[in-house]
Structure formats: structure tokens, C-alpha cells
JSON list of C-alpha atoms in Angstrom, two decimals:
[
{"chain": "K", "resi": 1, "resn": "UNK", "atom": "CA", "xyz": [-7.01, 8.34, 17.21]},
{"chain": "K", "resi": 2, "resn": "UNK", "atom": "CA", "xyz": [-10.26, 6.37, 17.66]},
{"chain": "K", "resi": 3, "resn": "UNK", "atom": "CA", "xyz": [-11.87, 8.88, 15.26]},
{"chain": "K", "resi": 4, "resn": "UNK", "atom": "CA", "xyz": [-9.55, 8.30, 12.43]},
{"chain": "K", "resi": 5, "resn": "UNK", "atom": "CA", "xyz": [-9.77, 4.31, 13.19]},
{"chain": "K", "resi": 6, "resn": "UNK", "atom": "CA", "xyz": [-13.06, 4.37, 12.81]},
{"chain": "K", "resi": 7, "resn": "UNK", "atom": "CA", "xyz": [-13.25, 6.42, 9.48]},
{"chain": "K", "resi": 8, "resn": "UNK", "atom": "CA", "xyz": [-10.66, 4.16, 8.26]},
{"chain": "K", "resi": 9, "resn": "UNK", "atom": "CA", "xyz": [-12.44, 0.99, 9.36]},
{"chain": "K", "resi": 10, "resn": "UNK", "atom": "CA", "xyz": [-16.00, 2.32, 7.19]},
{"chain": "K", "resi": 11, "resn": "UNK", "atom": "CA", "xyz": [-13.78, 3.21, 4.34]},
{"chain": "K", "resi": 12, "resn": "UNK", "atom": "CA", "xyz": [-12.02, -0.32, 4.41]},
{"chain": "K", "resi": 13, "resn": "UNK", "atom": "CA", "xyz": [-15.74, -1.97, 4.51]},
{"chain": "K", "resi": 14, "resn": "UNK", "atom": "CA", "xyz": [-17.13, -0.18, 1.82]},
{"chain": "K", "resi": 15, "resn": "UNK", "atom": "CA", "xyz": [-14.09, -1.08, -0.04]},
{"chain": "K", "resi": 16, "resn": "UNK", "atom": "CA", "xyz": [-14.42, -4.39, 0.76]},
{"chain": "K", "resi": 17, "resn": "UNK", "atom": "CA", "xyz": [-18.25, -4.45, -0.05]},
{"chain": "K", "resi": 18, "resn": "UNK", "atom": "CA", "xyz": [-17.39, -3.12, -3.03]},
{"chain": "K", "resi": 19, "resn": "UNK", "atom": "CA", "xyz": [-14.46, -5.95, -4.31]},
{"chain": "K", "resi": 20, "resn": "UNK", "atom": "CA", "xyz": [-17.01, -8.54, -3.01]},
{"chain": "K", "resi": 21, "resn": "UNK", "atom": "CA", "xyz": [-19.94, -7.46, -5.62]},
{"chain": "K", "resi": 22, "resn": "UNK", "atom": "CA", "xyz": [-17.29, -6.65, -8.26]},
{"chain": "K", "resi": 23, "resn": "UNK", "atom": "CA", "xyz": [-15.39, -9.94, -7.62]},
{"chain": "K", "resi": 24, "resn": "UNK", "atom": "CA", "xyz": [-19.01, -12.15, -8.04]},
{"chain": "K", "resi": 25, "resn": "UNK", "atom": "CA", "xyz": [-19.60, -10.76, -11.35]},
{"chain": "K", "resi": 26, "resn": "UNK", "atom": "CA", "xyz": [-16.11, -11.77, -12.40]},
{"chain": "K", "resi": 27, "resn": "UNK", "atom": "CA", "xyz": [-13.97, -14.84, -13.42]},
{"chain": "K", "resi": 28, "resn": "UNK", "atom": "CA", "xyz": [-11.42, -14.52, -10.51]},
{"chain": "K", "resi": 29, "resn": "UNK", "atom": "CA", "xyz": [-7.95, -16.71, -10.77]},
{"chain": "K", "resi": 30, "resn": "UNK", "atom": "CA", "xyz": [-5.26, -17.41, -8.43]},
{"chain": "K", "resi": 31, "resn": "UNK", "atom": "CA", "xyz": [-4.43, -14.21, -5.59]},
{"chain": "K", "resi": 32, "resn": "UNK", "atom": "CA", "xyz": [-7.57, -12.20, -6.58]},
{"chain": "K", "resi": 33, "resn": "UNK", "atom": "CA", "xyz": [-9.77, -15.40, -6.50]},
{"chain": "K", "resi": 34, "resn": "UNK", "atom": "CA", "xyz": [-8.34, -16.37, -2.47]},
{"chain": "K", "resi": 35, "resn": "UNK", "atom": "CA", "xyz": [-8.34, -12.29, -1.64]},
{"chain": "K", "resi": 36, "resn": "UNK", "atom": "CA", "xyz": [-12.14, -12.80, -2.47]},
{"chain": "K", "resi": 37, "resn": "UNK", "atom": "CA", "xyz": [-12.77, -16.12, -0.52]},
{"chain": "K", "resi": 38, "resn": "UNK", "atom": "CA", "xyz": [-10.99, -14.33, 2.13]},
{"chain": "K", "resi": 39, "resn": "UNK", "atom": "CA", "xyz": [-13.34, -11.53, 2.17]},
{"chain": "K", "resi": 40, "resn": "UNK", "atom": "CA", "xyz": [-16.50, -13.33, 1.80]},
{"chain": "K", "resi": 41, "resn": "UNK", "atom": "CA", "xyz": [-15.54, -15.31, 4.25]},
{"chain": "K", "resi": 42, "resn": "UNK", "atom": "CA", "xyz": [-15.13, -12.70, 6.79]},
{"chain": "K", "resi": 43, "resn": "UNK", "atom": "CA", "xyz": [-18.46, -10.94, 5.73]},
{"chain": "K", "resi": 44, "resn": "UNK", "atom": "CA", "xyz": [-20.17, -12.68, 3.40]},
{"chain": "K", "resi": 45, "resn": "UNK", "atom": "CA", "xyz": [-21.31, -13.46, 0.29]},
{"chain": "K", "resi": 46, "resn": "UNK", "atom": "CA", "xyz": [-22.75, -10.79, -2.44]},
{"chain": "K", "resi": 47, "resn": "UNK", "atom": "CA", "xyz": [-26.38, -9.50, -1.45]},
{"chain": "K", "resi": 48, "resn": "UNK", "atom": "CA", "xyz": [-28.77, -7.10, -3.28]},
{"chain": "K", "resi": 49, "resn": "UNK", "atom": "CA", "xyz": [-31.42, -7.38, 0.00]},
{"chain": "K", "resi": 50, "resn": "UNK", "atom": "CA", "xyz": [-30.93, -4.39, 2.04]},
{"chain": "K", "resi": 51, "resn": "UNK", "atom": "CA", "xyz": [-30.92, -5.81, 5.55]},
{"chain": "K", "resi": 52, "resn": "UNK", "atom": "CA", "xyz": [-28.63, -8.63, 4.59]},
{"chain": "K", "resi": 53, "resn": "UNK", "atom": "CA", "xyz": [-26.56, -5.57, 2.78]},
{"chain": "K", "resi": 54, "resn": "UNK", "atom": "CA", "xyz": [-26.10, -3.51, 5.96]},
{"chain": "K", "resi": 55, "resn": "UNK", "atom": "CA", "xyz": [-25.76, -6.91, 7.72]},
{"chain": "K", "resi": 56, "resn": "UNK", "atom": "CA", "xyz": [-22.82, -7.76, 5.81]},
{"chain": "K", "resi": 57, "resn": "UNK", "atom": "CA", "xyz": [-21.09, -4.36, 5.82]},
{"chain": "K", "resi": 58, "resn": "UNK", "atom": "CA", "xyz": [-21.36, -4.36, 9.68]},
{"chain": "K", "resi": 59, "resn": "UNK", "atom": "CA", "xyz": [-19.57, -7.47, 9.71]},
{"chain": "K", "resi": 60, "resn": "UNK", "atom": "CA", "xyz": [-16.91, -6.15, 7.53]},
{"chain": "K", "resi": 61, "resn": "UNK", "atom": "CA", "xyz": [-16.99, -2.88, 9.89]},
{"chain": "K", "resi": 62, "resn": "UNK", "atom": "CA", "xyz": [-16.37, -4.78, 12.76]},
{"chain": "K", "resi": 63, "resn": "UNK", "atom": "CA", "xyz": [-13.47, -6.99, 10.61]},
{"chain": "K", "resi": 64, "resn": "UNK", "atom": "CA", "xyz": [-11.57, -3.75, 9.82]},
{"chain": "K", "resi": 65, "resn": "UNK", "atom": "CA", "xyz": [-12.14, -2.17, 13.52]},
{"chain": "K", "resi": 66, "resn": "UNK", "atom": "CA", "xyz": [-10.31, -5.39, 14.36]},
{"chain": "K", "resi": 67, "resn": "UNK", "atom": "CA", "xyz": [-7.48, -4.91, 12.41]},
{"chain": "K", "resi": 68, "resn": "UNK", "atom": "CA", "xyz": [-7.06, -1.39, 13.06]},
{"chain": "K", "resi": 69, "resn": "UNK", "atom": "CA", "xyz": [-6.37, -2.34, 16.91]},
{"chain": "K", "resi": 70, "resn": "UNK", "atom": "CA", "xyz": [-4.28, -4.57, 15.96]},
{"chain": "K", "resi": 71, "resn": "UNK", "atom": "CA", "xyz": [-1.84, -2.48, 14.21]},
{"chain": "K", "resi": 72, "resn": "UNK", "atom": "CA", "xyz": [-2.52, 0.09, 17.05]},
{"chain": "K", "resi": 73, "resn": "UNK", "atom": "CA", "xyz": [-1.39, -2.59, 19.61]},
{"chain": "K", "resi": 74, "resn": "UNK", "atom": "CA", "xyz": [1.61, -3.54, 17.25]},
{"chain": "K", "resi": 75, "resn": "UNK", "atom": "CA", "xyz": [2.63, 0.13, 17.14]},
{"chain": "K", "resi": 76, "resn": "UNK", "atom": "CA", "xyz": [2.66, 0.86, 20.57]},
{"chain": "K", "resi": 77, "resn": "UNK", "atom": "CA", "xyz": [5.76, 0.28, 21.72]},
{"chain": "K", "resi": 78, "resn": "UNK", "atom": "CA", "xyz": [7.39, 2.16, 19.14]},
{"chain": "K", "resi": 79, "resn": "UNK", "atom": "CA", "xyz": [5.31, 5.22, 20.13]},
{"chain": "K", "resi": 80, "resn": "UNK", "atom": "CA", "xyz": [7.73, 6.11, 23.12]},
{"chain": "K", "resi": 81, "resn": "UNK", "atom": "CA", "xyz": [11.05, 6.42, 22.48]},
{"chain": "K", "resi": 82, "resn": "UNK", "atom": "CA", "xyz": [13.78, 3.63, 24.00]},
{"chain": "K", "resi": 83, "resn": "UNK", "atom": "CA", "xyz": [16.07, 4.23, 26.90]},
{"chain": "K", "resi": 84, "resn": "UNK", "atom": "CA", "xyz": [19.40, 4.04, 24.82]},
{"chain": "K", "resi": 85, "resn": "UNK", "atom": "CA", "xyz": [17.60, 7.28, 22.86]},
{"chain": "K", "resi": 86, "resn": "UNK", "atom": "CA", "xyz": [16.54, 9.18, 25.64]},
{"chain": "K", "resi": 87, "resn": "UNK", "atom": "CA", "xyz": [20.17, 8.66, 27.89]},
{"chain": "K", "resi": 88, "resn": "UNK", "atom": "CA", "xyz": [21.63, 9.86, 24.01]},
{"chain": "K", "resi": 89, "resn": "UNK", "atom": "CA", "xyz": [19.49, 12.80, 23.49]},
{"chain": "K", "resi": 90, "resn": "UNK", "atom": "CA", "xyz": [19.80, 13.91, 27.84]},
{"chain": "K", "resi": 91, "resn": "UNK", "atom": "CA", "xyz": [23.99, 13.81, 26.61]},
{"chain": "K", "resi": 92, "resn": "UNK", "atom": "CA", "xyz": [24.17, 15.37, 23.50]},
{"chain": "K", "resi": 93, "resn": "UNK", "atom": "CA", "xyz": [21.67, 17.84, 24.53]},
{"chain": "K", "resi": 94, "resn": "UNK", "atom": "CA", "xyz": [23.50, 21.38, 24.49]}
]
């Protein structure tokens, strides 16, 4: 699982890297314009200087890694299944 999180967490910052550049070159209004405040905000503004470049993807890395155990923690207790379904499946189990 920490495998996949991880992939999923350098795909999400590239992707966000990505909407940041694209979204300074644009006129942004209303949702798209606060979805890009948002993500500058959590790792900064557009760059063209390598260091600050990784710098800034590393920060949107670590943003996404975040999230991801998040949803993990979220998800956990839906991973095992309840009482009531385990006492049904033990009596309708043939």
C-alpha cells in the first residue's frame, strides 16, 4: 500500500506542478481561479529556476503524501468487516 501511495502522491504533484504553470499563463475566474490559489498556496508560486522547481514539487509531494494518509486513516475502519456481518455470515454459513 505505501508503494502505490507514494506513486500516487508524485503523480498528484506533477499534476499539480503542472495546473500551477498552466494556471499563471492564464486568465483564471471563479472555481479554477481559488483551485489555483489553493495550490500555490500549498506549494508555491510558478518557477522556471531549477532548485526552486524541485523545491516546490517536494512541497507538493509531501502535500499529496498527506492526503493520501488521510484517506488511508478515513478508510480504515471500513477495511474489517462489522460484528452484525460477521455473526450474519458465521449463521448463514452452510
Amino acid at each position: 500500500m505505501r508503494i502505490e501511495r507514494t506513486i500516487n502522491a508524485i503523480i498528484g504533484a506533477t499534476k499539480d506542478r503542472r495546473d500551477i504553470t498552466r494556471g499563471s499563463k492564464q486568465k483564471l475566474e471563479g472555481i479554477d481561479l481559488q483551485i489555483y490559489k489553493g495550490l500555490k498556496d500549498t506549494s508555491g508560486p510558478s518557477v522556471h529556476n531549477p532548485i526552486k522547481v524541485i523545491k516546490s514539487w517536494y512541497r507538493a509531494y509531501n502535500s499529496n503524501i498527506k492526503k493520501y494518509k488521510e484517506i488511508e486513516e478515513l478508510n480504515k475502519p471500513f477495511k474489517n468487516p462489522s460484528i452484525i456481518k460477521q455473526i450474519y455470515h458465521r449463521l448463514t454459513k452452510k
